[in-house]
Amino acid sequence: EAYAHQDIPFEMLVEKLQPSRSLSHSPLFQVMFILQNNETAELVLPDLEISFLETDYPIAKFDLTLTVAEQNGRLQCCWEYAADLFAGETIVRMAGHFEALLNAIVNDPQQAVGRLTMLTGPDILQLQAWNNTATDYPTEQSVVALFERQVEATPDNIAVVFEDRSLSYRQLNDKANQLAHYLLSLKTAEGTTTLTGKPLIAIAVERSPDMIVGLLAILKAGGAYLPIDPAYPTARIRYVLDDSEAALLLTQSHTKAQLDNLEHNCAALCLDEMDIAGRPRENPAIPRQADDLAYVIYTSGSTGNPKGVMIEHHNLANFLLDMQQRTGITAADKLLAVTTLSFDIAALEIYLPLISGSLLHLANKATASDALNLQQHLLKHRISYMQATPATWQLLKASAWQTENPLTLLCGGEALSAELANYLLANSHNLWNVYGPTETTIWSSAHSIKTNLTDTPPIGQPIANTRIYILDGGHQIQPPGIPGELCIAGQGLARGYLNRPELTAEKFIEVELFGTIERIYKTGDLARWLPDGNLAYLGRIDRQIKLRGFRIELGEIEAVLCQYPDVKEAVANLYEADRNKRIVAYLTTDNNSLSSEELRTWLKARLPDYMVPSHFVVLDSLPLTPNGKIDRKALPAP
C-alpha cells in the first residue's frame, strides 16, 4: 500500500500535515537528494545547433541539495547549498566523504552501509597526526616512587600547608612511612595480617595534612585508596563500603561516630588517635607494579547506584607527568587545593605539586565554599596554581575577584563559556580548558586559551599517550568536522568498574581503528574535530531531546544563552506536564530587571523557533552537587 501511494504532490503533503511555517527554511525538509537517471530528450530544431547551458542559481532553494545525473554512462554530482549556512570548504569536504562512501560501496557491496567508511586519504593522515601523542614517560614508576624521588631532591621544601600547620617534604614522607609501617603491622583477632595482597582501603577525612599522610601511607603500604566524603548521605557511604569490600577505613575521631552508625563491616581507625611515633621512618620495601591499583573513585550510575572506577598507577603517573610538563609547574609554585577528595580531579591538586617540589595549600571547607574567603586566600598566600570547575570560577567572578599574582588556572568538569573564559584569561598568566571523564584518569585533553573568545572554547587535543576518536553508532571513525561519540584510548584508560564486569564490558570495548585493535572507553559525549586539530564538545548523547519532531541538543541552547550579555549561567531542561513538553531555561544574572521577552527575541535571532525556551526561571544560583557540578535534578519546577 505504501508503494502504491509513494507519489504524492508536495503541495498536498504540506496542506495535510500543516507543519510550522518559518521564513528561514522550507517546510517538511531542508535537504534534498535528486537522482536523475532518465535520458534527457534532445531538442531538435531545423538549422539550429542546440546544447545545454549550465546556469548558476543566486539563491539556494533548500539548505542543501545534491543532484546526481547520469550522463554518457557516468554519474555527475552537483551540490547546491545555502552559503549563509555552509562554508565552501565544508561542501568540498562533504563531497569527498560522499565519493569515499561510494567507492567503499563498490569495493564491498555486501557490507552493511553502517560498516563502510567515509574517510578520505587526507582524513586518515590528519587524524593519525592529531593522535600522534606517544611520549616516553617513566610510567613504570608508581606515584609513590615519583614522590619519594622528589623528597630526595627537595627534602626541606615545605610540602603541605593547612591553616597554621605545615610539613616539609621530609616530614611528610616520614609520617607517611610511619603510618604505612603501622598499617602493615595490623593483625586480625586470629593473629593474621589484616592487609593482605594489595588491599583497598577507604579514607573518609576532612581536608587536612592527615588526609595527605593517609593517602601516601595507603599507597606506600601497597594498597589502593577509596576516598569517601564524610558529608555524603549515609546510604551512599554504606553502599560504597559494602560494594567495595574495603579492608579498612581510615577516618578522624570527630567523624568516626557518624560512620560507626552505618552498620558496615569495615574496621575503622582514626588518624588523629594512632600512635605511630615509634614506627620506622624508612620507605617500606613493598614492591609496586605499574598496573597495581592506585585508587577507586565512585561516580554516579545511570541505575541509581554509584559505580567504582579502578585507576592504576601507570594511569595516574602518565597523567601527572603530562600535566607537569604541560603547565610548567616548578618548586617555586604554590597550588591551592579546593576540591573534595571524592572528586577525581582532587588527585591533580594533591600529587602534581608533590612530584614537582611545589607547595600544596589545602583550603579548608570555609575557604573552598566561599568566594570572598577564596579570593582572600589566593591573594594572601600568593597562590600561582589553581584548578576548579566553571561553577567555582563563576563564584569568584561574581565576587569581583581580580588577581595580583601570575596565576595558572585549570578549568574543567563542565563546559566553559566564552564569557567566563575571557574573564579568567584577564586574571591569569596561563589558562587551560581541560576535559576528561573519571574512567580515563582525570583529564584526557587540554587547550591553552591565549586570546579572547566569541564562541565556546574547544576542549583541546589529547594529552600524552592518549588517543581520541570520534565514532558513529557502528564504531566507525568519523571524518574531521563530523559529530560523533568521543571515545578515548591509551595510557589513561581505567582497569574498569569494581565488581561490575558487565558494565566494564559495555563501556570499555575493543574495536579496530586504522588497522589496529584498540581498547577504548565510550564517554557518551558528543564532539567533533575542528580544522585546527582541537576538539569541540557538543554535549551529552543522553541529553538529546526530541520536541515537535525535532532532535535538540540542550547543550547548544545553553551555549547560546550564555552569550547573552546579562546571563551569567544557564541550564536548559525539557519539562513535561499534562503531556505538554516544553524547554525551560534556568538562569543566573546580575540584572534584576532582565526582560524575558527581550531575551526571547534575542534567542530567536540565533536559534530555530523550536529551540527557543518557552519559559525562563531566574535563580540566585544554580544548585550544585558536592563535586561542584550543576545538579540538574535539584532545579525547581517552572
Short mmCIF file of C-alpha atoms in Angstrom, two decimals, residues 121-503:
data_model
loop_
_atom_site.label_atom_id
_atom_site.label_comp_id
_atom_site.label_asym_id
_atom_site.label_seq_id
_atom_site.Cartn_x
_atom_site.Cartn_y
_atom_site.Cartn_z
CA GLY A 121 43.17 9.51 2.42
CA PRO A 122 43.91 13.04 3.70
CA ASP A 123 41.38 12.50 6.53
CA ILE A 124 43.23 9.39 7.70
CA LEU A 125 46.62 11.10 7.66
CA GLN A 126 45.22 14.12 9.51
CA LEU A 127 43.51 12.10 12.25
CA GLN A 128 46.61 9.96 12.78
CA ALA A 129 48.74 13.09 13.09
CA TRP A 130 46.40 14.61 15.68
CA ASN A 131 46.60 11.38 17.69
CA ASN A 132 50.38 11.10 17.47
CA THR A 133 50.86 11.66 21.21
CA ALA A 134 53.43 8.96 22.02
CA THR A 135 55.70 10.26 24.80
CA ASP A 136 58.43 8.39 26.65
CA TYR A 137 57.44 8.84 30.29
CA PRO A 138 58.65 6.59 33.13
CA THR A 139 55.11 5.28 33.68
CA GLU A 140 56.51 2.06 35.10
CA GLN A 141 57.10 4.10 38.27
CA SER A 142 54.32 4.45 40.80
CA VAL A 143 53.13 7.80 42.09
CA VAL A 144 54.83 6.92 45.36
CA ALA A 145 58.17 6.50 43.57
CA LEU A 146 57.76 9.89 41.89
CA PHE A 147 57.03 11.48 45.26
CA GLU A 148 59.94 9.76 47.01
CA ARG A 149 62.27 10.94 44.25
CA GLN A 150 61.11 14.50 44.91
CA VAL A 151 61.67 14.06 48.65
CA GLU A 152 65.31 13.25 47.94
CA ALA A 153 65.62 16.32 45.70
CA THR A 154 63.93 18.90 47.98
CA PRO A 155 63.68 17.42 51.50
CA ASP A 156 63.44 20.77 53.28
CA ASN A 157 60.93 22.44 50.97
CA ILE A 158 57.52 22.97 52.52
CA ALA A 159 55.24 20.33 51.03
CA VAL A 160 51.84 20.97 52.65
CA VAL A 161 50.24 23.95 54.37
CA PHE A 162 46.85 23.86 56.08
CA GLU A 163 45.75 26.81 58.20
CA ASP A 164 48.60 27.18 60.74
CA ARG A 165 50.13 23.74 60.15
CA SER A 166 52.84 22.83 57.67
CA LEU A 167 55.03 19.84 56.79
CA SER A 168 58.27 19.72 54.83
CA TYR A 169 58.79 17.05 52.19
CA ARG A 170 60.97 15.09 54.63
CA GLN A 171 58.41 15.39 57.46
CA LEU A 172 55.54 14.39 55.19
CA ASN A 173 57.44 11.37 53.90
CA ASP A 174 58.46 10.32 57.42
CA LYS A 175 54.88 10.49 58.72
CA ALA A 176 53.52 8.62 55.71
CA ASN A 177 56.20 5.93 56.14
CA GLN A 178 55.42 5.53 59.84
CA LEU A 179 51.71 5.18 59.15
CA ALA A 180 52.40 2.72 56.32
CA HIS A 181 54.52 0.53 58.63
CA TYR A 182 51.74 0.72 61.23
CA LEU A 183 49.13 -0.42 58.69
CA LEU A 184 51.37 -3.28 57.59
CA SER A 185 51.69 -4.44 61.22
CA LEU A 186 47.95 -4.71 61.87
CA LYS A 187 46.68 -8.15 62.86
CA THR A 188 43.24 -9.71 62.93
CA ALA A 189 41.76 -11.32 66.07
CA GLU A 190 43.08 -14.63 64.76
CA GLY A 191 46.60 -13.21 64.53
CA THR A 192 46.81 -13.00 60.74
CA THR A 193 47.90 -9.88 58.87
CA THR A 194 44.98 -7.52 58.27
CA LEU A 195 46.30 -6.13 55.00
CA THR A 196 47.00 -8.99 52.65
CA GLY A 197 47.74 -8.79 48.95
CA LYS A 198 47.05 -5.32 47.61
CA PRO A 199 44.12 -4.14 49.71
CA LEU A 200 41.56 -1.43 49.06
CA ILE A 201 41.46 0.99 52.00
CA ALA A 202 38.69 3.54 52.42
CA ILE A 203 39.55 7.01 53.69
CA ALA A 204 36.90 9.41 54.99
CA VAL A 205 38.59 12.52 56.35
CA GLU A 206 38.21 16.25 56.09
CA ARG A 207 40.80 18.31 54.24
CA SER A 208 43.96 18.41 56.40
CA PRO A 209 47.61 17.27 56.46
CA ASP A 210 46.30 13.99 57.94
CA MET A 211 44.48 13.41 54.66
CA ILE A 212 47.72 13.70 52.65
CA VAL A 213 49.61 11.50 55.10
CA GLY A 214 46.84 8.89 54.95
CA LEU A 215 46.75 8.79 51.15
CA LEU A 216 50.51 8.39 50.81
CA ALA A 217 50.63 5.79 53.59
CA ILE A 218 47.99 3.63 51.89
CA LEU A 219 49.94 3.70 48.63
CA LYS A 220 53.26 3.06 50.40
CA ALA A 221 51.73 0.03 52.15
CA GLY A 222 50.92 -1.43 48.75
CA GLY A 223 47.22 -0.65 48.89
CA ALA A 224 44.82 1.46 46.89
CA TYR A 225 42.65 4.14 48.45
CA LEU A 226 38.91 4.69 48.23
CA PRO A 227 38.04 8.32 49.03
CA ILE A 228 34.72 8.98 50.76
CA ASP A 229 33.32 12.40 51.55
CA PRO A 230 32.08 12.32 55.18
CA ALA A 231 29.34 14.77 54.14
CA TYR A 232 27.78 12.28 51.72
CA PRO A 233 24.38 10.80 52.62
CA THR A 234 24.54 7.83 54.97
CA ALA A 235 23.00 5.44 52.46
CA ARG A 236 25.61 6.30 49.84
CA ILE A 237 28.54 5.80 52.23
CA ARG A 238 27.11 2.47 53.39
CA TYR A 239 26.65 1.32 49.80
CA VAL A 240 30.22 2.28 48.83
CA LEU A 241 31.74 0.46 51.81
CA ASP A 242 29.65 -2.66 51.21
CA ASP A 243 30.13 -2.70 47.45
CA SER A 244 33.89 -2.11 47.59
CA GLU A 245 34.52 -4.63 50.38
CA ALA A 246 37.22 -2.28 51.67
CA ALA A 247 39.66 -3.92 54.08
CA LEU A 248 39.93 -0.89 56.36
CA LEU A 249 38.53 2.60 56.90
CA LEU A 250 40.79 5.49 57.88
CA THR A 251 38.93 8.42 59.40
CA GLN A 252 39.12 11.07 62.14
CA SER A 253 37.75 10.95 65.66
CA HIS A 254 35.13 13.67 65.09
CA THR A 255 33.65 11.77 62.12
CA LYS A 256 34.01 8.22 63.45
CA ALA A 257 30.77 8.29 65.45
CA GLN A 258 28.81 9.21 62.34
CA LEU A 259 30.47 6.42 60.35
CA ASP A 260 30.00 3.85 63.13
CA ASN A 261 26.24 4.28 62.80
CA LEU A 262 26.38 2.98 59.25
CA GLU A 263 26.41 -0.66 60.39
CA HIS A 264 29.21 -1.58 57.99
CA ASN A 265 31.71 -4.40 58.45
CA CYS A 266 34.81 -2.31 57.78
CA ALA A 267 37.22 -1.79 60.71
CA ALA A 268 37.72 1.95 61.34
CA LEU A 269 40.93 3.63 62.53
CA CYS A 270 41.26 7.31 63.47
CA LEU A 271 44.31 9.02 62.01
CA ASP A 272 44.42 11.56 64.84
CA GLU A 273 44.41 8.83 67.53
CA MET A 274 47.12 6.48 66.21
CA ASP A 275 50.46 6.29 68.00
CA ILE A 276 52.94 5.95 65.15
CA ALA A 277 55.85 7.91 66.64
CA GLY A 278 57.95 4.81 67.22
CA ARG A 279 57.42 3.32 63.78
CA PRO A 280 60.26 3.24 61.21
CA ARG A 281 60.76 6.31 59.03
CA GLU A 282 62.26 4.40 56.11
CA ASN A 283 60.33 3.88 52.89
CA PRO A 284 58.58 0.48 53.13
CA ALA A 285 60.16 -2.12 50.87
CA ILE A 286 56.89 -3.00 49.20
CA PRO A 287 57.15 -3.96 45.52
CA ARG A 288 54.81 -1.92 43.35
CA GLN A 289 53.86 -2.59 39.74
CA ALA A 290 52.66 -0.10 37.15
CA ASP A 291 49.36 -1.96 36.84
CA ASP A 292 48.68 -2.01 40.59
CA LEU A 293 45.57 -0.14 41.68
CA ALA A 294 46.19 3.41 42.91
CA TYR A 295 42.63 4.42 43.79
CA VAL A 296 38.96 3.67 43.24
CA ILE A 297 36.56 6.58 42.73
CA TYR A 298 32.80 6.06 42.92
CA THR A 299 30.81 8.05 40.38
CA SER A 300 27.09 8.34 39.73
CA GLY A 301 25.49 5.49 37.82
CA SER A 302 22.50 5.52 35.50
CA THR A 303 20.89 2.76 37.56
CA GLY A 304 20.86 4.89 40.71
CA ASN A 305 23.77 3.18 42.46
CA PRO A 306 27.29 4.61 42.15
CA LYS A 307 30.00 2.59 40.43
CA GLY A 308 33.66 2.32 41.40
CA VAL A 309 36.23 3.28 38.74
CA MET A 310 39.58 1.49 39.18
CA ILE A 311 42.63 3.64 38.33
CA GLU A 312 46.10 2.08 38.18
CA HIS A 313 49.48 3.65 38.98
CA HIS A 314 50.57 3.95 35.35
CA ASN A 315 47.30 5.76 34.54
CA LEU A 316 47.96 8.35 37.21
CA ALA A 317 51.70 8.64 36.54
CA ASN A 318 51.18 9.32 32.83
CA PHE A 319 48.59 11.99 33.57
CA LEU A 320 50.69 13.75 36.21
CA LEU A 321 53.85 13.75 34.10
CA ASP A 322 51.95 15.29 31.19
CA MET A 323 50.42 17.97 33.41
CA GLN A 324 53.81 18.69 34.94
CA GLN A 325 55.38 19.24 31.53
CA ARG A 326 52.34 20.97 30.01
CA THR A 327 51.78 23.54 32.75
CA GLY A 328 55.45 24.08 33.62
CA ILE A 329 54.90 23.83 37.38
CA THR A 330 58.12 24.15 39.42
CA ALA A 331 59.34 24.06 43.01
CA ALA A 332 58.71 27.80 43.22
CA ASP A 333 54.96 27.40 42.72
CA LYS A 334 52.07 27.22 45.20
CA LEU A 335 48.95 25.24 44.29
CA LEU A 336 45.66 25.78 46.10
CA ALA A 337 43.57 22.61 46.50
CA VAL A 338 39.83 23.30 46.79
CA THR A 339 38.26 20.06 45.53
CA THR A 340 36.70 17.42 47.75
CA LEU A 341 38.77 14.22 47.85
CA SER A 342 35.93 12.09 46.47
CA PHE A 343 36.04 14.02 43.17
CA ASP A 344 38.74 12.52 40.93
CA ILE A 345 40.25 15.86 39.91
CA ALA A 346 41.47 16.25 43.51
CA ALA A 347 44.28 13.84 42.59
CA LEU A 348 45.83 16.52 40.38
CA GLU A 349 45.70 19.06 43.17
CA ILE A 350 47.39 16.68 45.61
CA TYR A 351 50.03 14.85 43.59
CA LEU A 352 51.06 17.36 40.91
CA PRO A 353 52.72 19.71 43.44
CA LEU A 354 54.14 16.80 45.45
CA ILE A 355 56.03 15.32 42.48
CA SER A 356 57.23 18.79 41.43
CA GLY A 357 58.67 20.16 44.68
CA SER A 358 55.87 22.73 44.85
CA LEU A 359 53.90 23.84 47.89
CA LEU A 360 50.42 22.34 48.33
CA HIS A 361 47.98 24.73 50.03
CA LEU A 362 44.93 22.90 51.36
CA ALA A 363 41.90 25.18 51.59
CA ASN A 364 39.59 24.45 54.50
CA LYS A 365 35.88 23.97 53.87
CA ALA A 366 35.00 27.58 54.74
CA THR A 367 37.55 28.87 52.24
CA ALA A 368 36.73 26.45 49.43
CA SER A 369 32.99 27.17 49.55
CA ASP A 370 33.03 30.97 49.96
CA ALA A 371 34.12 33.24 47.11
CA LEU A 372 35.32 36.10 49.32
CA ASN A 373 37.35 33.79 51.56
CA LEU A 374 38.76 32.10 48.47
CA GLN A 375 39.92 35.28 46.80
CA GLN A 376 41.49 36.50 50.05
CA HIS A 377 43.37 33.20 50.35
CA LEU A 378 44.61 33.48 46.76
CA LEU A 379 45.95 36.97 47.36
CA LYS A 380 47.32 36.49 50.87
CA HIS A 381 49.32 33.36 50.08
CA ARG A 382 50.31 34.41 46.55
CA ILE A 383 48.92 31.23 45.01
CA SER A 384 50.23 30.55 41.50
CA TYR A 385 48.19 27.45 40.51
CA MET A 386 44.54 26.59 40.98
CA GLN A 387 42.13 24.11 39.41
CA ALA A 388 38.33 24.31 39.68
CA THR A 389 35.07 23.68 37.87
CA PRO A 390 33.40 26.52 35.93
CA ALA A 391 30.82 26.80 38.72
CA THR A 392 33.56 27.63 41.24
CA TRP A 393 35.23 30.10 38.88
CA GLN A 394 31.85 31.72 38.32
CA LEU A 395 31.50 32.28 42.07
CA LEU A 396 34.86 34.05 42.08
CA LYS A 397 33.83 36.14 39.10
CA ALA A 398 30.60 37.13 40.86
CA SER A 399 32.65 38.33 43.84
CA ALA A 400 34.57 40.75 41.57
CA TRP A 401 37.80 38.82 42.11
CA GLN A 402 40.89 40.17 40.40
CA THR A 403 44.31 38.61 40.70
CA GLU A 404 47.52 40.37 41.65
CA ASN A 405 49.79 37.35 41.04
CA PRO A 406 50.78 35.44 37.90
CA LEU A 407 48.25 32.59 38.02
CA THR A 408 47.95 29.36 36.07
CA LEU A 409 44.30 28.31 36.03
CA LEU A 410 42.80 24.98 35.04
CA CYS A 411 39.09 24.79 34.33
CA GLY A 412 37.23 21.53 33.70
CA GLY A 413 34.37 19.29 34.69
CA GLU A 414 31.75 21.24 32.74
CA ALA A 415 31.52 23.34 29.59
CA LEU A 416 33.37 26.66 29.88
CA SER A 417 31.54 29.65 28.41
CA ALA A 418 33.33 32.24 26.30
CA GLU A 419 32.35 34.98 28.76
CA LEU A 420 33.85 33.16 31.75
CA ALA A 421 36.91 32.14 29.74
CA ASN A 422 37.57 35.77 28.81
CA TYR A 423 37.24 36.83 32.45
CA LEU A 424 39.64 34.12 33.61
CA LEU A 425 42.06 34.99 30.82
CA ALA A 426 42.19 38.57 32.08
CA ASN A 427 43.00 37.27 35.57
CA SER A 428 45.59 34.63 34.73
CA HIS A 429 49.05 34.08 33.36
CA ASN A 430 48.05 30.76 31.78
CA LEU A 431 44.52 29.42 31.27
CA TRP A 432 43.76 25.81 30.40
CA ASN A 433 40.38 24.38 29.42
CA VAL A 434 40.60 20.67 30.25
CA TYR A 435 38.33 17.72 29.60
CA GLY A 436 38.11 14.11 30.69
CA PRO A 437 35.90 11.53 32.39
CA THR A 438 36.85 9.70 35.58
CA GLU A 439 37.25 6.49 33.56
CA THR A 440 40.25 7.89 31.66
CA THR A 441 42.11 9.41 34.64
CA ILE A 442 41.04 12.97 35.31
CA TRP A 443 41.84 14.97 32.13
CA SER A 444 42.32 13.47 28.66
CA SER A 445 42.60 16.64 26.58
CA ALA A 446 43.71 20.20 27.20
CA HIS A 447 43.53 23.53 25.41
CA SER A 448 45.56 26.62 26.21
CA ILE A 449 43.40 29.74 25.85
CA LYS A 450 45.51 32.71 24.78
CA THR A 451 43.09 35.22 23.26
CA ASN A 452 39.58 36.49 23.95
CA LEU A 453 36.81 34.29 22.58
CA THR A 454 33.43 34.85 20.99
CA ASP A 455 32.43 31.17 20.96
CA THR A 456 32.68 28.34 23.47
CA PRO A 457 36.36 27.30 23.75
CA PRO A 458 37.40 23.89 22.44
CA ILE A 459 38.43 21.13 24.83
CA GLY A 460 41.79 20.86 23.14
CA GLN A 461 43.93 17.99 21.95
CA PRO A 462 44.76 14.61 23.52
CA ILE A 463 47.37 14.63 26.28
CA ALA A 464 50.47 12.41 26.17
CA ASN A 465 49.96 8.75 25.24
CA THR A 466 46.25 9.35 24.72
CA ARG A 467 44.25 8.89 21.54
CA ILE A 468 40.80 10.31 20.93
CA TYR A 469 38.43 9.03 18.27
CA ILE A 470 35.07 10.42 17.16
CA LEU A 471 32.95 7.38 16.27
CA ASP A 472 29.50 6.83 14.83
CA GLY A 473 26.94 4.37 16.20
CA GLY A 474 28.66 1.49 14.40
CA HIS A 475 32.07 2.39 15.89
CA GLN A 476 33.32 3.75 12.57
CA ILE A 477 35.70 6.71 12.64
CA GLN A 478 34.02 9.99 11.74
CA PRO A 479 35.89 12.39 9.45
CA PRO A 480 37.05 15.79 10.77
CA GLY A 481 34.12 18.12 11.32
CA ILE A 482 31.51 15.35 11.63
CA PRO A 483 29.92 14.90 15.11
CA GLY A 484 30.02 11.55 16.87
CA GLU A 485 30.70 9.91 20.21
CA LEU A 486 34.01 10.87 21.78
CA CYS A 487 35.93 7.67 22.59
CA ILE A 488 39.30 7.53 24.33
CA ALA A 489 42.21 5.09 24.12
CA GLY A 490 45.69 4.99 25.60
CA GLN A 491 47.52 5.10 28.92
CA GLY A 492 44.71 6.79 30.82
CA LEU A 493 42.11 4.03 30.48
CA ALA A 494 40.94 2.65 33.81
CA ARG A 495 41.06 -1.04 34.59
CA GLY A 496 37.26 -0.95 34.62
CA TYR A 497 34.46 -0.82 37.19
CA LEU A 498 34.93 -2.53 40.54
CA ASN A 499 32.84 -5.72 40.78
CA ARG A 500 30.92 -4.71 37.61
CA PRO A 501 32.26 -6.90 34.77
CA GLU A 502 29.12 -6.46 32.64
CA LEU A 503 29.29 -2.67 32.82
#
